[in-house]
C-alpha cells in the first residue's frame, strides 16, 4: 500500500480520491496538509479511508514529518508551483493539478526545480486519457487521415458561470481562462498531433459577464436576486441546477474574459485555431476538435460522445459513438489518470508528465500575452 500525502484537500482532490477508489488503487491517504484542517478533520472522522490520516496545517510540516510514497497537489492554481517545488526537493513522485503555473515567473521556477523529476510527475490532464481522444490519436497515428494540415478546436463551456460566481472570478488566482481551460485542450490537441506550436496570435473579450454592480456583492443581497438569469435563486429554482458560487457575476470585480480565440502555428506550418466561450447553456455546450488531413477529416465532441470521419476518396463517412463511465467527471478520464499515477508510484514513466504540463502552460501563457499585447508571440518552452 502506497502512502499518499495531499496538499490542499478541495473539490479536485476529493474527485481524484474517488477515481483512486474506483480502480481500487493500492494507495492510502497517510497525511493531509490544509489550512482548514481542523474543519476537515471533523468531516473525515466518520470516513474509513481517512481513519489513519494525520492532518497538518502546512505542507512544509507534513513533508518534514511524514515518509510518503507520493504527493497530490490540489490547491488553488496560484499555489501549484510553490508546492511542487517543495515536493521536488524531497524527490517524491507528484500528482500535480493543472495549470502547473499561472505566470512566466512561476514557469521559470518550475522549469528549474523539476530537473530529474519531470518523468515522475503526473499532470492532471484527464482528457488525453479518454476513449474518444485515444481513438482520434489512433486515427492520426495510423495515417488514415493522411498528413494533418490543420486543426479547428472549440470549447463552449455550459457551466462557465463558475468563473464569475466563485473564487475563480479572481484572475490573479487562475491566470486567466486560457490557462484555466484551454490548458486541457492544448494538451490533448498536441498529444494527438505529436507536435507543438511555436507562435500564437490571440484575442479575448468580456461580452456577457460584465456590469456595474458593486464589488463583493453577493447574489442574495442584490435587488435583482429573484429575476437575474444568473442569480443563485433563478439557477436553483427555475433552471433546476446547483449554483456555482455566491457572488454577483455582473459586478465590477468579476475578472476573467468570457470569450477567447487563438491561432497557434507549428514549426511545419500546421495551424491550430481555438475558440472558447463561457456563457452558453445546456445542450449548447461543445468541446472537441476537427483534425483536417490530406486524405480525410475527423472530428469529435466530448459532449455528444461521437467521432466522425469523412473520407475524400470515397463517398462515405464513418461515425463512432462512445459511452463514458457513469459518475465520473472529465468524460471518464479521471480513472485512467489515477492509473497513470499508480504506474508512476510503481516506478514506471509518466504518461502525462511535467513536460506536457509545461508545454501546455507555455502555449497558454503566450496566448494570454498575445491577447494583451495585440501581436504575435513566440512560445518559449525551455526544454
Coordinates of C-alpha atoms in Angstrom, one line a residue:
X1 CA 0.0 0.0 0.0
X2 CA 1.5 3.3 -1.1
X3 CA 1.3 6.2 1.4
X4 CA -0.1 9.3 -0.2
X5 CA 0.1 12.9 1.1
X6 CA -2.4 15.6 -0.1
X7 CA -1.6 19.3 -0.2
X8 CA -4.9 21.1 -0.3
X9 CA -8.0 18.9 0.1
X10 CA -10.6 20.6 -2.0
X11 CA -13.0 19.5 -4.8
X12 CA -10.3 18.3 -7.2
X13 CA -8.5 16.3 -4.5
X14 CA -11.8 14.7 -3.5
X15 CA -12.7 13.9 -7.1
X16 CA -9.3 12.2 -7.6
X17 CA -9.7 10.2 -4.4
X18 CA -13.0 8.8 -5.8
X19 CA -11.1 7.9 -9.0
X20 CA -8.4 6.0 -7.0
X21 CA -11.2 4.2 -5.1
X22 CA -12.9 3.4 -8.4
X23 CA -9.9 1.5 -9.6
X24 CA -9.1 0.0 -6.2
X25 CA -5.7 1.7 -6.3
X26 CA -3.2 0.5 -3.6
X27 CA -3.0 3.9 -2.0
X28 CA -3.7 5.2 1.5
X29 CA -4.1 8.8 2.4
X30 CA -1.5 9.0 5.1
X31 CA -1.5 12.8 5.6
X32 CA -3.3 15.9 4.5
X33 CA -2.0 19.4 4.7
X34 CA -4.6 22.1 4.6
X35 CA -5.0 25.4 6.5
X36 CA -8.6 24.4 7.2
X37 CA -7.5 21.0 8.6
X38 CA -9.5 21.4 11.8
X39 CA -12.8 21.6 10.0
X40 CA -11.9 18.8 7.5
X41 CA -10.6 16.5 10.2
X42 CA -14.0 16.5 11.8
X43 CA -15.7 16.0 8.5
X44 CA -13.5 13.0 7.8
X45 CA -13.9 11.4 11.2
X46 CA -16.6 9.1 10.0
X47 CA -14.9 8.2 6.7
X48 CA -13.0 4.9 6.8
X49 CA -10.3 5.8 4.3
X50 CA -9.2 8.7 6.5
X51 CA -9.2 6.8 9.8
X52 CA -5.4 6.7 9.9
X53 CA -4.8 10.1 8.3
X54 CA -2.7 12.7 10.0
X55 CA -3.7 16.3 9.4
X56 CA -1.3 19.2 9.2
X57 CA -1.8 23.0 8.8
X58 CA 1.2 23.4 6.4
X59 CA 2.7 21.4 3.6
X60 CA 6.2 22.1 5.0
X61 CA 5.4 20.3 8.3
X62 CA 3.8 17.3 6.5
X63 CA 6.7 16.8 4.2
X64 CA 9.2 17.1 7.0
X65 CA 7.4 14.6 9.4
X66 CA 5.9 12.1 7.0
X67 CA 7.6 9.4 4.9
X68 CA 5.4 9.5 1.8
X69 CA 5.4 7.5 -1.4
X70 CA 3.6 10.1 -3.3
X71 CA 2.1 13.6 -3.0
X72 CA -1.0 15.1 -4.7
X73 CA -1.3 18.9 -5.0
X74 CA -4.9 20.1 -5.2
X75 CA -4.5 23.7 -4.0
X76 CA -5.7 26.8 -5.9
X77 CA -3.9 27.4 -9.1
X78 CA -1.6 30.2 -7.9
X79 CA 0.0 27.8 -5.4
X80 CA 0.7 24.9 -7.6
X81 CA 4.3 25.9 -8.4
X82 CA 5.2 26.8 -4.9
X83 CA 4.2 23.4 -3.5
X84 CA 5.6 21.5 -6.5
X85 CA 9.0 23.0 -5.7
X86 CA 8.8 21.6 -2.1
X87 CA 7.8 18.1 -3.3
X88 CA 10.6 18.1 -6.0
X89 CA 13.1 18.9 -3.2
X90 CA 12.0 15.7 -1.4
X91 CA 12.2 13.6 -4.7
X92 CA 8.7 12.3 -4.2
X93 CA 6.5 11.3 -7.2
X94 CA 4.0 14.0 -7.7
X95 CA 0.4 14.3 -8.9
X96 CA 0.0 18.0 -9.9
X97 CA -3.3 19.7 -10.8
X98 CA -3.3 21.9 -13.8
X99 CA -2.3 24.6 -14.7
X100 CA 1.2 23.8 -13.4
X101 CA 1.8 27.6 -13.1
X102 CA -0.1 30.8 -13.8
X103 CA 2.7 33.3 -15.0
X104 CA 6.1 33.4 -16.6
X105 CA 8.0 33.8 -13.4
X106 CA 6.4 30.6 -11.9
X107 CA 7.1 28.8 -15.2
X108 CA 10.8 29.5 -14.9
X109 CA 10.9 28.4 -11.3
X110 CA 9.1 25.2 -12.1
X111 CA 11.3 24.5 -15.1
X112 CA 14.4 24.9 -12.9
X113 CA 13.1 23.0 -9.9
X114 CA 11.8 20.0 -11.8
X115 CA 15.2 18.8 -13.2
X116 CA 15.2 15.0 -12.8
X117 CA 11.6 14.8 -11.7
X118 CA 9.6 15.5 -14.8
X119 CA 9.1 11.9 -15.6
X120 CA 7.9 11.1 -12.1
X121 CA 5.2 13.7 -12.2
X122 CA 1.7 13.2 -13.5
X123 CA -0.1 16.4 -14.5
X124 CA -3.9 16.4 -14.3
X125 CA -4.8 16.1 -17.9
X126 CA -7.6 13.6 -17.9
X127 CA -8.9 14.4 -21.4
X128 CA -5.9 12.8 -23.1
X129 CA -6.9 9.5 -21.4
X130 CA -10.5 9.5 -22.6
X131 CA -11.6 6.8 -25.0
X132 CA -12.6 9.4 -27.6
X133 CA -9.2 11.1 -27.6
X134 CA -7.4 7.7 -27.8
X135 CA -9.5 6.8 -30.9
X136 CA -8.6 10.1 -32.6
X137 CA -4.9 9.7 -31.8
X138 CA -5.1 6.2 -33.3
X139 CA -6.6 7.6 -36.5
X140 CA -4.0 10.3 -36.8
X141 CA -1.0 7.9 -36.0
X142 CA -2.3 5.3 -38.4
X143 CA -2.0 7.7 -41.3
X144 CA -5.7 7.2 -42.2
X145 CA -6.2 10.9 -42.4
X146 CA -3.1 11.4 -44.3
X147 CA -0.9 14.3 -43.2
X148 CA -2.8 16.5 -40.7
X149 CA -2.6 20.0 -42.1
X150 CA -4.9 22.0 -39.8
X151 CA -6.9 21.7 -36.5
X152 CA -10.0 23.5 -35.6
X153 CA -10.9 23.3 -31.9
X154 CA -13.8 24.7 -29.7
X155 CA -14.7 24.8 -26.1
X156 CA -18.1 26.3 -25.4
X157 CA -18.5 25.9 -21.6
X158 CA -22.1 25.3 -20.4
X159 CA -21.0 25.7 -16.7
X160 CA -19.0 28.8 -17.4
X161 CA -20.7 30.9 -14.7
X162 CA -18.5 29.3 -12.1
X163 CA -15.7 31.5 -13.3
X164 CA -17.6 34.6 -12.3
X165 CA -19.7 33.5 -9.3
X166 CA -16.9 31.8 -7.2
X167 CA -13.3 32.4 -6.3
X168 CA -12.4 31.6 -9.9
X169 CA -13.5 35.2 -10.7
X170 CA -10.2 36.4 -9.3
X171 CA -7.9 36.0 -12.3
X172 CA -4.9 36.7 -10.1
X173 CA -5.6 33.2 -8.7
X174 CA -6.3 31.5 -12.0
X175 CA -4.0 33.3 -14.5
X176 CA -7.0 33.8 -16.8
X177 CA -9.1 31.4 -18.8
X178 CA -6.5 30.3 -21.4
X179 CA -4.6 28.8 -18.5
X180 CA -7.7 27.6 -16.7
X181 CA -9.5 25.9 -19.6
X182 CA -7.6 25.7 -22.8
X183 CA -4.6 24.2 -21.0
X184 CA -6.6 20.9 -21.2
X185 CA -7.4 21.4 -24.9
X186 CA -3.9 22.4 -26.0
X187 CA -2.7 19.2 -24.2
X188 CA -5.0 16.8 -25.9
X189 CA -4.5 18.5 -29.3
X190 CA -0.7 18.4 -29.2
X191 CA -0.9 14.9 -27.8
X192 CA -2.9 13.7 -30.8
X193 CA -0.8 15.7 -33.3
X194 CA 2.6 14.8 -31.9
X195 CA 3.9 18.3 -32.4
X196 CA 3.8 21.6 -30.6
X197 CA 3.1 25.2 -31.7
X198 CA 5.9 27.8 -31.8
X199 CA 3.9 31.0 -32.1
X200 CA 0.4 32.4 -31.4
X201 CA -1.9 35.3 -32.0
X202 CA -4.9 35.7 -29.8
X203 CA -7.9 37.9 -28.7
X204 CA -10.1 37.9 -25.6
X205 CA -13.2 39.9 -24.7
X206 CA -15.6 40.3 -21.9
X207 CA -19.0 40.4 -23.5
X208 CA -21.6 39.0 -21.1
X209 CA -20.3 38.6 -17.6
X210 CA -19.7 42.3 -17.0
X211 CA -21.5 45.1 -15.2
X212 CA -21.5 47.9 -12.7
X213 CA -22.8 46.2 -9.6
X214 CA -20.8 46.9 -6.5
X215 CA -17.6 44.9 -5.8
X216 CA -18.1 42.0 -3.5
X217 CA -21.9 41.9 -3.9
X218 CA -23.5 38.5 -3.2
X219 CA -26.5 37.3 -5.2
X220 CA -28.8 37.1 -2.2
X221 CA -28.0 40.8 -1.3
X222 CA -28.9 42.1 -4.8
X223 CA -32.3 43.7 -5.6
X224 CA -32.4 41.5 -8.7
X225 CA -31.9 38.3 -6.8
X226 CA -35.3 36.9 -7.9
X227 CA -35.1 38.0 -11.6
X228 CA -31.5 37.9 -12.7
X229 CA -30.9 35.0 -15.1
X230 CA -27.6 34.1 -13.4
X231 CA -28.6 34.6 -9.7
X232 CA -28.3 31.6 -7.4
X233 CA -32.1 31.8 -6.8
X234 CA -33.0 31.6 -10.5
X235 CA -30.4 28.9 -11.2
X236 CA -31.7 26.7 -8.4
X237 CA -35.5 27.3 -8.7
X238 CA -36.0 27.8 -12.4
X239 CA -33.1 26.1 -14.2
X240 CA -33.1 23.4 -11.5
X241 CA -29.3 23.4 -11.3
X242 CA -26.9 23.8 -8.4
X243 CA -25.5 27.4 -8.1
X244 CA -21.8 27.6 -8.8
X245 CA -21.0 30.4 -6.3
X246 CA -22.4 33.2 -4.2
X247 CA -21.1 36.4 -5.8
X248 CA -22.7 38.6 -8.4
X249 CA -21.3 37.8 -11.8
X250 CA -22.3 41.3 -13.1
X251 CA -20.2 43.2 -10.5
X252 CA -17.3 45.4 -11.1
X253 CA -14.8 42.9 -9.6
X254 CA -15.5 40.0 -11.9
X255 CA -12.3 39.2 -13.6
X256 CA -11.8 36.7 -16.5
X257 CA -12.7 37.2 -20.1
X258 CA -15.7 35.3 -21.3
X259 CA -14.6 34.9 -25.0
X260 CA -11.2 33.9 -26.2
X261 CA -9.7 32.9 -29.5
X262 CA -6.2 31.9 -30.6
X263 CA -4.4 30.8 -33.7
X264 CA -1.3 28.7 -33.0
X265 CA 1.3 27.9 -35.6
X266 CA 3.5 24.8 -35.5
X267 CA 7.1 24.8 -36.9
X268 CA 6.0 22.9 -40.0
X269 CA 3.2 25.5 -40.7
X270 CA 0.3 23.5 -39.2
X271 CA -2.3 25.9 -37.9
X272 CA -4.4 25.2 -34.8
X273 CA -7.4 27.5 -34.3
X274 CA -9.1 27.5 -30.9
X275 CA -12.2 29.3 -29.7
X276 CA -13.7 29.2 -26.2
X277 CA -16.8 30.9 -24.7
X278 CA -18.3 30.8 -21.2
X279 CA -21.9 31.9 -21.4
X280 CA -23.7 29.1 -23.3
X281 CA -26.1 26.8 -21.5
X282 CA -27.3 23.2 -21.5
X283 CA -27.1 21.5 -24.9
X284 CA -25.2 24.4 -26.5
X285 CA -22.1 23.1 -24.7
X286 CA -19.4 21.9 -27.2
X287 CA -15.9 20.7 -26.7
X288 CA -13.8 19.0 -29.3
X289 CA -11.8 19.4 -32.4
X290 CA -11.6 18.7 -36.1
X291 CA -8.4 17.3 -37.5
X292 CA -8.2 18.1 -41.2
X293 CA -5.9 15.8 -43.1
X294 CA -4.8 15.3 -46.7
X295 CA -6.8 12.1 -47.1
X296 CA -9.7 12.6 -44.6
X297 CA -11.0 14.8 -41.9
X298 CA -12.1 13.6 -38.5
X299 CA -13.9 15.5 -35.7
X300 CA -15.2 14.6 -32.3
X301 CA -17.2 16.2 -29.5
X302 CA -16.9 15.2 -25.9
X303 CA -20.5 16.2 -25.0
X304 CA -22.2 14.2 -27.8
X305 CA -19.6 11.3 -27.4
X306 CA -19.3 11.0 -31.2
X307 CA -16.4 10.9 -33.6
X308 CA -17.0 11.2 -37.3
X309 CA -14.5 10.6 -40.2
X310 CA -15.2 11.9 -43.7
X311 CA -13.1 10.3 -46.4
X312 CA -12.1 12.2 -49.5
X313 CA -11.5 9.3 -52.0
X314 CA -14.9 7.7 -51.4
X315 CA -18.4 8.9 -50.9
X316 CA -18.7 7.6 -47.3
X317 CA -18.3 8.7 -43.7
X318 CA -17.9 6.7 -40.5
X319 CA -19.2 7.6 -37.1
X320 CA -18.1 6.2 -33.8
X321 CA -20.2 6.5 -30.6
X322 CA -18.7 6.2 -27.2
X323 CA -20.0 5.5 -23.7
X324 CA -18.4 7.2 -20.7
X325 CA -18.4 5.6 -17.2
X326 CA -21.2 6.9 -15.1
X327 CA -20.5 9.1 -12.1
X328 CA -17.1 10.3 -13.3
X329 CA -16.1 13.8 -14.4
X330 CA -13.9 14.6 -17.4
X331 CA -15.7 12.1 -19.6
X332 CA -14.2 9.1 -17.8
X333 CA -10.6 10.3 -18.0
X334 CA -10.1 10.6 -14.2
X335 CA -9.8 6.9 -13.5
X336 CA -7.3 6.4 -16.3
X337 CA -5.4 9.4 -14.9
X338 CA -5.4 7.6 -11.5
X339 CA -4.0 4.5 -13.1
X340 CA -1.2 6.6 -14.7
X341 CA -0.2 7.9 -11.3
X342 CA -0.3 4.4 -9.7
X343 CA 2.1 3.4 -12.5
X344 CA 4.5 6.2 -11.6
X345 CA 4.3 5.2 -7.9
X346 CA 5.3 1.7 -9.0
X347 CA 8.4 3.0 -10.8
X348 CA 7.1 3.5 -14.4
X349 CA 7.4 6.6 -16.5
X350 CA 4.6 9.1 -16.5
X351 CA 2.1 9.2 -19.4
X352 CA 1.2 12.8 -18.6
X353 CA 4.5 14.1 -17.4
X354 CA 5.6 17.6 -16.4
X355 CA 6.9 18.3 -19.9
X356 CA 3.3 18.0 -21.1
X357 CA 2.2 20.4 -18.3
X358 CA 4.9 22.9 -19.0
X359 CA 4.3 22.7 -22.8
X360 CA 0.6 23.4 -22.3
X361 CA 1.3 26.2 -19.9
X362 CA 3.8 27.8 -22.3
X363 CA 1.3 27.8 -25.1
X364 CA -1.4 29.3 -22.9
X365 CA 0.9 31.9 -21.3
X366 CA 1.9 33.0 -24.8
X367 CA -1.8 33.2 -25.9
X368 CA -2.6 35.4 -22.9
X369 CA 0.4 37.7 -23.7
X370 CA -0.6 37.9 -27.4
X371 CA -4.1 38.9 -26.4
X372 CA -2.8 41.6 -24.1
X373 CA -0.2 42.9 -26.5
X374 CA -2.1 42.6 -29.7
X375 CA 0.7 40.9 -31.6
X376 CA 2.1 37.5 -32.4
X377 CA 4.1 35.9 -29.6
X378 CA 6.8 33.3 -29.7
X379 CA 6.2 30.3 -27.4
X380 CA 9.1 29.6 -25.1
X381 CA 9.5 26.0 -23.8
X382 CA 13.0 25.8 -22.4
X383 CA 13.3 22.0 -22.6

